[in-house]
Coordinates of C-alpha atoms in Angstrom, one line a residue:
M1 CA 0.0 0.0 0.0
F2 CA 2.8 2.4 0.9
R3 CA 4.6 1.6 -2.3
I4 CA 1.5 2.5 -4.4
L5 CA 0.9 5.7 -2.5
F6 CA 4.6 6.7 -2.9
S7 CA 4.3 6.0 -6.6
L8 CA 1.2 8.2 -7.0
V9 CA 2.6 11.1 -5.0
F10 CA 5.8 11.2 -7.0
L11 CA 4.2 10.2 -10.3
P12 CA 4.8 13.7 -12.0
I13 CA 8.5 13.6 -11.2
R14 CA 8.7 10.0 -12.3
I15 CA 7.0 10.8 -15.6
L16 CA 9.4 13.7 -16.1
F17 CA 12.4 11.4 -15.5
Q18 CA 10.9 8.8 -17.9
G19 CA 10.5 11.5 -20.6
F20 CA 14.2 12.3 -20.1
R21 CA 15.1 8.6 -20.4
I22 CA 13.2 8.3 -23.7
L23 CA 14.9 11.4 -25.2
S24 CA 18.3 10.1 -23.9
W25 CA 17.7 6.7 -25.4
I26 CA 16.9 8.2 -28.8
I27 CA 20.3 10.0 -28.6
R28 CA 22.2 7.0 -27.2
K29 CA 20.6 4.3 -29.2
G30 CA 23.1 2.0 -30.9
D31 CA 23.2 -1.4 -32.7
H32 CA 26.6 -2.8 -31.6
F33 CA 27.6 -3.8 -28.1
Y34 CA 31.1 -4.6 -27.0
L35 CA 31.5 -7.0 -24.0
E36 CA 34.3 -8.7 -22.2
I37 CA 33.8 -12.2 -20.9
P38 CA 35.8 -12.2 -17.7
S39 CA 38.4 -14.7 -16.7
S40 CA 36.8 -15.2 -13.3
F41 CA 33.5 -14.8 -11.4
S42 CA 33.1 -14.1 -7.8
F43 CA 30.8 -15.7 -5.2
D44 CA 31.7 -13.3 -2.3
K45 CA 32.2 -9.6 -1.7
K46 CA 35.3 -8.0 -0.3
S47 CA 34.9 -6.1 2.9
F48 CA 36.0 -2.5 3.1
F49 CA 39.2 -3.5 4.9
V50 CA 40.2 -6.1 2.3
K51 CA 39.5 -3.6 -0.5
L52 CA 42.0 -1.2 1.0
L53 CA 44.6 -4.0 1.2
V54 CA 43.8 -5.6 -2.1
P55 CA 42.4 -2.8 -4.4
K56 CA 42.0 -5.1 -7.4
E57 CA 38.6 -4.7 -9.1
E58 CA 36.1 -7.4 -8.0
A59 CA 35.0 -10.0 -10.6
P60 CA 31.3 -9.9 -11.4
F61 CA 28.8 -12.5 -10.2
L62 CA 27.8 -15.1 -12.8
V63 CA 24.1 -14.5 -12.3
D64 CA 24.6 -10.8 -13.0
F65 CA 26.5 -11.6 -16.2
L66 CA 24.0 -14.1 -17.5
L67 CA 21.1 -11.7 -16.8
G68 CA 23.0 -9.0 -18.7
L69 CA 23.3 -11.4 -21.7
K70 CA 19.6 -12.2 -21.5
A71 CA 18.8 -8.5 -21.4
L72 CA 20.8 -7.9 -24.6
T73 CA 18.3 -10.0 -26.5
K74 CA 15.5 -7.5 -25.7
V75 CA 17.3 -4.4 -26.9
P76 CA 15.4 -3.2 -30.1
G77 CA 17.6 -2.7 -33.1
L78 CA 20.6 -4.5 -31.7
K79 CA 22.5 -6.1 -34.6
K80 CA 25.8 -7.3 -33.2
V81 CA 27.7 -8.1 -30.0
S82 CA 31.5 -8.4 -30.0
F83 CA 32.9 -10.6 -27.2
H84 CA 36.5 -10.2 -25.9
I85 CA 37.2 -13.6 -24.4
S86 CA 39.7 -14.0 -21.6
N87 CA 41.1 -17.4 -20.6
P88 CA 38.5 -18.8 -18.2
E89 CA 39.6 -19.8 -14.7
Y90 CA 36.2 -21.2 -13.7
G91 CA 34.6 -24.5 -14.4
F92 CA 32.7 -26.0 -17.4
G93 CA 29.5 -25.2 -15.6
E94 CA 30.0 -21.4 -16.0
V95 CA 31.4 -21.9 -19.5
W96 CA 28.4 -23.9 -20.6
N97 CA 25.9 -21.4 -19.3
I98 CA 27.7 -18.6 -21.2
C99 CA 27.7 -20.7 -24.3
E100 CA 23.9 -21.2 -24.0
A101 CA 23.4 -17.4 -23.6
I102 CA 25.5 -16.7 -26.7
Q103 CA 23.5 -19.2 -28.7
T104 CA 20.3 -17.4 -27.6
L105 CA 21.7 -14.2 -29.1
N106 CA 22.5 -16.1 -32.3
E107 CA 18.9 -17.5 -32.4
K108 CA 17.5 -14.0 -32.0
G109 CA 19.3 -13.0 -35.2
I110 CA 21.9 -10.9 -33.4
E111 CA 25.4 -11.4 -35.0
T112 CA 28.1 -12.5 -32.6
S113 CA 31.8 -12.1 -33.0
G114 CA 34.5 -13.2 -30.6
F115 CA 38.2 -12.5 -30.1
C116 CA 40.5 -14.6 -28.0
L117 CA 44.3 -14.0 -27.7
G118 CA 44.9 -17.5 -26.3
G119 CA 43.9 -20.0 -23.7
G120 CA 42.8 -23.6 -23.3
T121 CA 39.8 -25.8 -24.1
K122 CA 37.3 -23.6 -22.3
A123 CA 38.4 -20.4 -24.2
L124 CA 38.1 -22.2 -27.5
L125 CA 34.6 -23.6 -26.5
L126 CA 33.4 -20.0 -25.8
L127 CA 35.0 -18.7 -29.0
S128 CA 33.3 -21.5 -31.0
Q129 CA 29.8 -20.2 -30.1
C130 CA 30.3 -17.0 -32.0
N131 CA 29.3 -16.6 -35.7
Y132 CA 32.7 -15.0 -36.4
R133 CA 35.9 -15.9 -34.6
Y134 CA 39.1 -13.8 -34.5
S135 CA 42.6 -14.1 -33.0
S136 CA 46.0 -12.7 -33.4
S137 CA 48.2 -14.3 -36.1
A138 CA 50.8 -14.9 -33.3
S139 CA 48.3 -16.5 -30.9
E140 CA 48.7 -20.1 -29.5
F141 CA 46.2 -22.2 -27.7
F142 CA 47.0 -24.9 -25.1
P143 CA 44.0 -27.3 -25.0
I144 CA 43.8 -30.1 -22.4
L145 CA 41.0 -32.6 -23.0
P146 CA 39.4 -34.4 -20.1
S147 CA 42.0 -36.5 -18.4
A148 CA 43.4 -37.1 -14.9
E149 CA 46.8 -37.6 -13.3
P150 CA 46.1 -38.1 -9.5
Y151 CA 48.8 -38.4 -6.9
F152 CA 49.1 -41.5 -4.8
F153 CA 50.9 -41.3 -1.5
G154 CA 50.7 -44.9 -0.4
G155 CA 54.3 -45.7 -1.2
A156 CA 55.6 -42.5 0.5
A157 CA 53.4 -43.2 3.5
K158 CA 54.8 -46.7 3.9
K159 CA 58.3 -45.4 3.5
F160 CA 57.9 -42.9 6.3
G161 CA 56.0 -45.3 8.5
V162 CA 52.6 -43.6 8.2
G163 CA 49.7 -46.0 8.2
V164 CA 46.4 -44.9 6.6
E165 CA 43.2 -46.8 7.4
A166 CA 40.1 -46.0 5.3
Y167 CA 36.6 -47.4 6.1
A168 CA 34.5 -46.8 3.0
S169 CA 30.9 -47.7 2.3
G170 CA 31.6 -48.9 -1.2
A171 CA 34.3 -49.8 -3.7
F172 CA 33.9 -46.5 -5.6
K173 CA 34.3 -44.2 -2.5
S174 CA 38.0 -43.8 -3.4
F175 CA 39.0 -40.8 -1.4
G176 CA 41.2 -42.9 0.9
E177 CA 42.9 -44.7 -2.0
T178 CA 45.2 -41.8 -2.8
F179 CA 46.7 -42.1 0.7
Q180 CA 46.7 -45.9 0.9
R181 CA 47.6 -47.1 -2.5
T182 CA 50.0 -46.5 -5.4
S183 CA 47.2 -46.7 -8.0
F184 CA 43.4 -46.7 -8.1
S185 CA 41.5 -49.9 -7.4
A186 CA 39.9 -51.4 -10.6
P187 CA 36.3 -50.1 -9.7
A188 CA 37.5 -46.6 -8.9
R189 CA 39.5 -46.4 -12.0
K190 CA 36.7 -47.6 -14.2
N191 CA 34.3 -45.1 -12.7
L192 CA 36.7 -42.2 -13.3
E193 CA 37.3 -43.4 -16.9
A194 CA 33.6 -43.4 -17.5
L195 CA 33.3 -39.8 -16.3
L196 CA 36.1 -38.6 -18.5
T197 CA 34.5 -40.4 -21.5
D198 CA 31.3 -38.6 -20.8
Y199 CA 33.1 -35.3 -20.7
K200 CA 34.8 -36.0 -24.0
E201 CA 31.5 -36.8 -25.7
L202 CA 30.0 -33.6 -24.4
L203 CA 32.9 -31.5 -25.7
S204 CA 32.8 -33.3 -29.0
K205 CA 29.1 -32.5 -29.4
G206 CA 29.6 -29.0 -28.2
F207 CA 32.3 -28.1 -30.8
K208 CA 30.6 -30.0 -33.6
K209 CA 27.3 -28.2 -33.0
S210 CA 28.8 -24.7 -32.8
S211 CA 31.7 -24.7 -35.2
N212 CA 32.1 -28.3 -36.6
L213 CA 35.5 -28.5 -35.0
D214 CA 36.7 -32.1 -34.6
L215 CA 37.9 -32.8 -31.1
K216 CA 40.9 -34.7 -32.4
V217 CA 42.3 -31.3 -33.4
L218 CA 42.5 -30.4 -29.7
E219 CA 44.6 -33.5 -28.9
E220 CA 47.7 -31.5 -29.9
P221 CA 49.1 -29.7 -26.8
I222 CA 49.9 -26.5 -28.7
I223 CA 47.7 -25.3 -31.6
S224 CA 48.6 -22.1 -33.5
S225 CA 46.0 -19.7 -34.6
E226 CA 47.5 -20.2 -38.1
K227 CA 46.4 -23.8 -38.0
L228 CA 42.9 -22.9 -36.6
K229 CA 42.5 -20.5 -39.5
K230 CA 43.6 -23.0 -42.0
I231 CA 40.9 -25.5 -40.9
G232 CA 38.3 -22.8 -40.9
F233 CA 37.8 -22.3 -37.2
I234 CA 39.3 -18.8 -37.1
T235 CA 37.6 -16.4 -39.4
D236 CA 40.4 -13.9 -39.7
F237 CA 43.4 -12.4 -37.9
V238 CA 43.2 -9.1 -36.1
E239 CA 45.3 -7.7 -33.3
E240 CA 43.8 -7.2 -29.9
D241 CA 43.9 -3.4 -30.0
E242 CA 42.3 -3.5 -33.5
F243 CA 39.4 -5.6 -32.2
E244 CA 38.9 -3.3 -29.2
E245 CA 39.2 0.0 -31.0
N246 CA 37.7 -0.8 -34.4
Y247 CA 34.8 -3.0 -33.4
L248 CA 32.3 -0.6 -35.0
F249 CA 34.0 -1.1 -38.4
E250 CA 33.5 -3.9 -40.8
N251 CA 36.0 -6.7 -40.3
Y252 CA 37.4 -4.7 -37.3
K253 CA 39.7 -2.8 -39.6
K254 CA 39.9 1.0 -40.1
E255 CA 41.9 1.6 -43.2
T256 CA 42.0 5.5 -43.1
E257 CA 40.9 8.2 -40.7
T258 CA 38.1 9.2 -43.0
D259 CA 36.5 5.7 -42.9
K260 CA 33.0 5.7 -41.4
P261 CA 31.9 3.0 -39.0
K262 CA 29.3 0.4 -40.1
Y263 CA 27.7 0.3 -36.7
R264 CA 26.6 2.7 -34.0
K265 CA 28.0 2.1 -30.5
L266 CA 25.6 1.0 -27.8
S267 CA 27.4 1.9 -24.6
P268 CA 26.9 0.2 -21.2
K269 CA 25.3 3.4 -20.0
G270 CA 22.9 3.4 -22.9
F271 CA 22.2 -0.2 -22.3
R272 CA 21.2 0.4 -18.7
L273 CA 19.2 3.5 -19.8
Y274 CA 17.1 1.4 -22.1
H275 CA 16.2 -1.1 -19.4
K276 CA 15.3 1.6 -16.9
K277 CA 13.0 3.1 -19.6
S278 CA 11.4 -0.2 -20.5
N279 CA 10.8 -1.2 -16.9
F280 CA 8.9 2.0 -16.1
S281 CA 5.3 1.6 -14.8
F282 CA 2.9 4.3 -13.6
I283 CA 2.3 2.4 -10.3
S284 CA 5.3 0.7 -8.7
K285 CA 4.4 -2.8 -7.8
S286 CA 6.3 -5.3 -5.6
V287 CA 8.0 -8.1 -7.5
P288 CA 8.7 -11.6 -6.0
I289 CA 12.3 -12.0 -5.0
V290 CA 14.2 -15.1 -6.0
A291 CA 17.3 -15.3 -3.8
V292 CA 20.3 -17.2 -5.2
L293 CA 22.6 -18.5 -2.4
P294 CA 26.0 -19.8 -3.3
V295 CA 27.0 -23.0 -1.4
Q296 CA 30.7 -23.0 -2.1
G297 CA 33.4 -25.4 -0.8
N298 CA 34.0 -28.1 1.7
I299 CA 31.3 -28.8 4.4
L300 CA 33.1 -28.1 7.7
P301 CA 32.9 -30.4 10.7
D302 CA 32.2 -27.3 12.8
L303 CA 29.4 -26.8 15.2
G304 CA 30.8 -23.8 17.1
R305 CA 29.0 -20.5 17.6
E306 CA 30.9 -18.7 14.9
E307 CA 28.6 -17.2 12.3
D308 CA 31.0 -15.4 10.0
F309 CA 31.2 -16.3 6.3
R310 CA 34.2 -18.4 5.4
S311 CA 35.4 -18.3 1.9
R312 CA 35.3 -21.6 0.0
Q313 CA 33.9 -23.3 3.1
V314 CA 30.4 -24.3 4.2
S315 CA 30.1 -23.7 7.9
F316 CA 26.9 -24.8 9.8
R317 CA 26.2 -21.7 11.9
Y318 CA 26.5 -19.3 9.0
Y319 CA 24.2 -21.2 6.7
Q320 CA 21.8 -22.0 9.5
E321 CA 21.3 -18.3 10.1
I322 CA 20.9 -17.5 6.4
F323 CA 18.3 -20.2 5.9
K324 CA 16.4 -18.9 8.9
D325 CA 16.5 -15.3 7.5
L326 CA 15.3 -16.5 4.1
K327 CA 12.5 -18.5 5.7
E328 CA 11.2 -15.5 7.8
D329 CA 11.5 -12.9 5.0
P330 CA 8.1 -12.5 3.4
K331 CA 9.6 -10.7 0.4
V332 CA 11.6 -13.8 -0.6
A333 CA 9.3 -16.0 -2.8
A334 CA 11.8 -18.7 -3.7
V335 CA 15.4 -19.7 -3.1
V336 CA 18.0 -21.2 -5.5
L337 CA 21.0 -23.0 -4.0
E338 CA 24.0 -22.5 -6.4
M339 CA 25.8 -25.7 -5.4
N340 CA 29.6 -26.1 -5.7
S341 CA 30.6 -28.5 -3.0
P342 CA 32.5 -31.7 -3.0
G343 CA 31.1 -32.6 0.4
G344 CA 32.7 -33.0 3.8
S345 CA 31.2 -33.6 7.3
A346 CA 28.4 -36.2 7.3
L347 CA 27.0 -34.7 10.5
V348 CA 26.9 -31.1 9.2
S349 CA 25.4 -32.3 5.9
E350 CA 22.5 -33.9 7.8
L351 CA 22.0 -30.8 10.0
L352 CA 22.0 -28.4 7.1
Y353 CA 19.7 -30.9 5.2
R354 CA 17.2 -30.4 8.0
E355 CA 17.6 -26.6 7.9
I356 CA 16.9 -26.6 4.2
K357 CA 13.9 -28.8 4.7
K358 CA 12.5 -26.2 7.1
L359 CA 12.9 -23.5 4.5
A360 CA 11.4 -25.7 1.8
K361 CA 8.2 -26.0 3.8
E362 CA 7.7 -22.3 3.6
K363 CA 8.7 -21.5 0.0
P364 CA 10.1 -23.2 -3.2
V365 CA 13.8 -24.2 -2.8
I366 CA 15.7 -25.7 -5.7
T367 CA 19.3 -26.6 -6.3
Y368 CA 21.4 -25.6 -9.3
V369 CA 24.6 -27.7 -9.5
L370 CA 27.0 -25.3 -11.2
N371 CA 30.1 -27.6 -11.2
V372 CA 30.1 -30.1 -8.3
A373 CA 27.6 -31.6 -6.0
A374 CA 29.4 -34.7 -4.7
S375 CA 28.9 -36.6 -1.4
G376 CA 27.6 -33.9 1.1
G377 CA 27.0 -31.5 -1.7
Y378 CA 24.4 -33.9 -3.2
Y379 CA 23.2 -34.7 0.3
L380 CA 22.2 -31.0 0.7
S381 CA 20.6 -31.0 -2.8
C382 CA 18.3 -33.8 -1.8
A383 CA 16.5 -31.5 0.7
T384 CA 15.3 -29.2 -2.1
Q385 CA 12.2 -29.8 -4.3
K386 CA 14.2 -30.0 -7.5
I387 CA 17.8 -30.6 -8.5
H388 CA 19.1 -29.1 -11.7
G389 CA 22.6 -28.9 -13.2
T390 CA 24.7 -28.6 -16.3
P391 CA 25.7 -31.6 -18.5
Y392 CA 29.2 -31.0 -17.2
S393 CA 28.3 -31.1 -13.5
I394 CA 30.1 -33.7 -11.4
V395 CA 27.5 -35.3 -9.2
G396 CA 27.0 -38.4 -7.0
S397 CA 29.6 -39.9 -4.6
I398 CA 26.7 -41.2 -2.6
G399 CA 28.2 -43.0 0.3
A400 CA 30.4 -42.5 3.4
V401 CA 34.1 -42.8 4.2
M402 CA 36.1 -42.5 7.4
M403 CA 39.9 -42.2 7.6
R404 CA 42.4 -42.6 10.4
F405 CA 46.2 -42.0 10.3
E406 CA 48.4 -44.4 12.3
L407 CA 51.8 -42.9 13.1
K408 CA 53.4 -45.4 15.5
K409 CA 56.1 -46.5 13.0
L410 CA 56.9 -42.8 12.1
Y411 CA 57.2 -42.1 15.9
D412 CA 59.5 -45.1 16.3
K413 CA 61.9 -43.7 13.6
F414 CA 62.4 -40.6 15.8
G415 CA 62.5 -42.6 19.1
V416 CA 59.1 -41.3 20.3
Q417 CA 56.9 -43.5 22.3
K418 CA 53.4 -43.1 23.7
E419 CA 51.9 -45.0 26.6
R420 CA 48.2 -45.7 26.8
I421 CA 46.8 -45.0 30.3
G422 CA 43.2 -45.3 31.3
F423 CA 42.1 -46.4 27.8
Y424 CA 38.6 -47.9 27.6
P425 CA 36.9 -49.8 24.7
N426 CA 37.1 -47.8 21.4
R427 CA 39.3 -45.1 23.0
D428 CA 42.0 -46.2 20.6
I429 CA 40.0 -44.7 17.7
L430 CA 40.8 -41.2 19.0
S431 CA 44.6 -42.1 19.1
E432 CA 47.0 -42.0 16.1
Y433 CA 49.4 -44.3 17.9
G434 CA 49.1 -48.1 17.3
K435 CA 46.7 -50.4 15.5
L436 CA 43.0 -50.5 16.3
S437 CA 41.5 -53.4 18.2
P438 CA 39.1 -55.6 16.2
K439 CA 36.2 -54.2 18.3
S440 CA 37.1 -50.6 17.3
E441 CA 37.5 -51.6 13.6
Q442 CA 34.0 -53.2 13.7
F443 CA 32.6 -50.0 15.4
L444 CA 34.0 -47.8 12.6
R445 CA 32.6 -50.1 9.9
K446 CA 29.2 -49.9 11.5
E447 CA 29.4 -46.1 11.7
V448 CA 30.2 -45.8 8.1
L449 CA 27.3 -48.0 7.1
R450 CA 25.0 -46.0 9.4
S451 CA 26.1 -42.8 7.7
R452 CA 25.7 -44.4 4.3
D453 CA 22.2 -45.7 5.1
L454 CA 21.0 -42.2 6.3
F455 CA 22.5 -40.7 3.1
Y456 CA 20.7 -43.4 1.0
N457 CA 17.4 -42.7 2.7
R458 CA 17.7 -39.0 1.9
V459 CA 18.3 -39.8 -1.7
I460 CA 15.6 -42.4 -1.9
E461 CA 13.1 -39.9 -0.4
S462 CA 14.1 -37.2 -2.9
R463 CA 14.5 -39.3 -6.1
K464 CA 11.9 -42.0 -5.5
T465 CA 14.2 -44.9 -6.0
S466 CA 14.9 -48.0 -4.1
F467 CA 17.7 -49.1 -1.8
Q468 CA 18.6 -52.0 -4.1
E469 CA 18.6 -49.8 -7.3
L470 CA 20.7 -47.1 -5.6
E471 CA 23.2 -49.5 -4.2
K472 CA 23.6 -51.5 -7.4
H473 CA 23.9 -48.7 -10.0
Y474 CA 24.4 -45.3 -8.4
G475 CA 25.6 -45.6 -4.8
E476 CA 28.8 -46.9 -3.2
G477 CA 30.6 -43.6 -4.0
R478 CA 30.2 -43.6 -7.8
I479 CA 30.5 -40.2 -9.5
F480 CA 28.8 -39.2 -12.8
S481 CA 28.4 -36.4 -15.2
G482 CA 25.3 -34.2 -14.9
E483 CA 23.9 -35.5 -18.2
T484 CA 24.3 -39.2 -17.2
F485 CA 22.8 -38.5 -13.8
R486 CA 19.8 -36.7 -15.4
K487 CA 19.1 -39.7 -17.7
S488 CA 19.1 -41.8 -14.5
G489 CA 16.6 -39.6 -12.8
F490 CA 18.9 -38.1 -10.2
L491 CA 18.8 -34.7 -11.7
D492 CA 15.6 -33.0 -12.9
S493 CA 17.2 -31.3 -15.8
C494 CA 20.4 -30.1 -17.4
D495 CA 19.1 -26.6 -18.3
S496 CA 20.8 -23.3 -18.1
F497 CA 20.6 -21.1 -15.0
L498 CA 18.5 -18.6 -17.0
D499 CA 16.0 -21.4 -18.0
I500 CA 15.7 -22.4 -14.4
L501 CA 14.9 -18.8 -13.4
Q502 CA 12.3 -18.7 -16.2
D503 CA 10.7 -21.9 -14.9
L504 CA 10.6 -20.4 -11.4
K505 CA 8.9 -17.2 -12.7
Q506 CA 6.2 -19.4 -14.2
E507 CA 5.8 -21.4 -11.0
L508 CA 5.4 -18.1 -9.0
K509 CA 2.8 -17.0 -11.6
S510 CA 4.5 -13.6 -11.9
K511 CA 5.3 -11.5 -15.1
K512 CA 8.6 -10.5 -13.5
I513 CA 10.9 -11.8 -10.7
D514 CA 13.7 -9.9 -8.9
V515 CA 16.8 -12.0 -8.9
R516 CA 19.1 -11.3 -6.0
Y517 CA 22.5 -12.9 -5.4
L518 CA 23.6 -13.5 -1.8
P519 CA 27.4 -13.4 -1.6
G520 CA 29.2 -13.7 1.7
T521 CA 31.6 -11.0 2.8
Y522 CA 35.3 -11.9 2.2
S523 CA 36.8 -10.4 5.4
W524 CA 40.3 -9.9 6.7
K525 CA 40.0 -13.2 8.5
D526 CA 39.6 -15.0 5.1
L527 CA 42.5 -13.0 3.7
V528 CA 44.8 -14.1 6.6
Q529 CA 43.6 -17.7 6.2
D530 CA 44.4 -17.7 2.5
L531 CA 47.8 -16.3 3.1
K532 CA 48.8 -19.0 5.5
P533 CA 50.5 -22.0 3.8
G534 CA 48.3 -25.1 3.8
M535 CA 45.2 -23.3 5.2
Q536 CA 43.3 -23.2 2.0
L537 CA 41.0 -26.2 1.8
S538 CA 39.5 -26.5 -1.7
K539 CA 37.2 -23.8 -4.6
F540 CA 22.0 -8.6 -8.1
S541 CA 23.8 -9.0 -4.5
F542 CA 21.6 -9.3 -1.5
F543 CA 21.7 -10.3 2.2
S544 CA 25.1 -10.9 3.6
K545 CA 27.0 -11.4 6.9
L546 CA 29.5 -8.9 7.9
N547 CA 32.5 -9.2 10.1
A548 CA 31.8 -9.8 13.8
E549 CA 33.2 -6.3 14.6
K550 CA 30.4 -4.7 12.6
K551 CA 27.2 -6.6 13.1
Q552 CA 24.4 -5.5 10.8
N553 CA 21.0 -6.7 9.7
P554 CA 21.7 -9.7 7.5
M555 CA 18.7 -8.8 5.4
E556 CA 20.2 -5.5 4.3
I557 CA 21.1 -5.1 0.7
L558 CA 24.8 -4.5 0.7
H559 CA 26.1 -4.6 -2.8
L560 CA 24.9 -4.6 -6.4
S561 CA 27.3 -4.9 -9.3
E562 CA 27.3 -2.2 -11.9
I563 CA 24.3 -3.2 -14.1
A564 CA 22.6 -5.8 -11.9
Q565 CA 20.2 -3.4 -10.3
E566 CA 18.7 -2.3 -13.6
L567 CA 18.7 -5.8 -15.0
S568 CA 17.6 -7.9 -12.1
N569 CA 14.0 -8.1 -13.1
I570 CA 13.4 -10.7 -15.8

């Protein structure tokens, strides 16, 4: 009611501003947009203190970038978009989503051109989506096709007297094998080979569909742009500065100073101006908010009272508070978990599963697996109504594993002994000195199976399968590509993030939704932790947690990237 009254009171001023926007758009209207595809995306926001120490410009959020690409398809008269492609440092999930967005531009009849100075397989995949592809004549590319070369520390551990005991719920739960063995077991190796084969098939189809490039070409470790041009992948050679400065000219070449450009520039400011103009309404109405929450990193075995955000880690208290805030906020109509977690603590996975379930009782909650939802990551996903992902997502690892390091032989090498006093049954499990008793080994095996059974039950409830089917084909720690898991019914779709948001809009029966990203605040504590050797564990804006020294309302809007505010309504 207050929103409507406010709109009516200030309607004359708003109309005046809208008239100014219309006139400005007529002046600024252009038909060619230049855009850089960044080398990285962010899932957190630097605190003020960290910005002072590390003044480097923050990377955009993926959601913002994808919404911007979608918004380009709605600009009237837009004829062309030129992409400057940096070598991606993110996963295939982000790359695939950008590829889908570029293909949408192509389908809308908007011409796309791309320039890439160099990079690997992901850079070439992005470049392949463009109608016209450019590079420097001196450029080289260094593709690496899906393959693996894992370390095994079993021999070194034996040499130094370190014993490693792993209690796994299945032959494919191979995490402990890298510490125990000198090579993978046959089941674990077969599972990994199947995953890599799936990846190669996906890449082969992706390149064939967009540019007809044979994947065998990328088997060479170094490919010159000269060769790529010879086989028809590269359209022509231009230098980087030519592409940037002459993108309004045909073929990116300005022969003389008197040459007139073929296109008219559409600037980012003009781009935002158009969307402000097109989103104008006489009466301001509230729009359902869809909150996108990144779940990034290892799931910590941490049940302390600390509530701060932890970069690349999933701590219980922080997410417990966020889920509670989202549940109680009437403005939030739905929640999307942007999942990027290889798993971690079984206990914390179950506790967060229950928190997500509480949230899901109040409003729609879905998971989007951007790159990884393995073990505990998939465990959390099973608490949501639907699980979506990309064809390249790594999913599964349904099972449990426990590890124990036995250091008695290592201690003996240095003449160190420990004496057990007051030990009771199973107390040796908590000691790193000496072998476990048969009773303790039996206890750990039962605990692993108990954790596995609880995990299985969560999956069975979510995906409507049976224990026997899960154990035989999809459990025991197996990992899969997103496309394979979708065909098996363990993912609901392998659609783009934008398609998932569109489905949510229809589910909420709203013409528009307001997409808000919820990054954590990267504080000085995270910075110090990242600077310590060995401390790092693994890898629009909205509500966020701040440092403990500056406690604020977590529902406060803290940060919006440059164009997200104008483009968040889709």
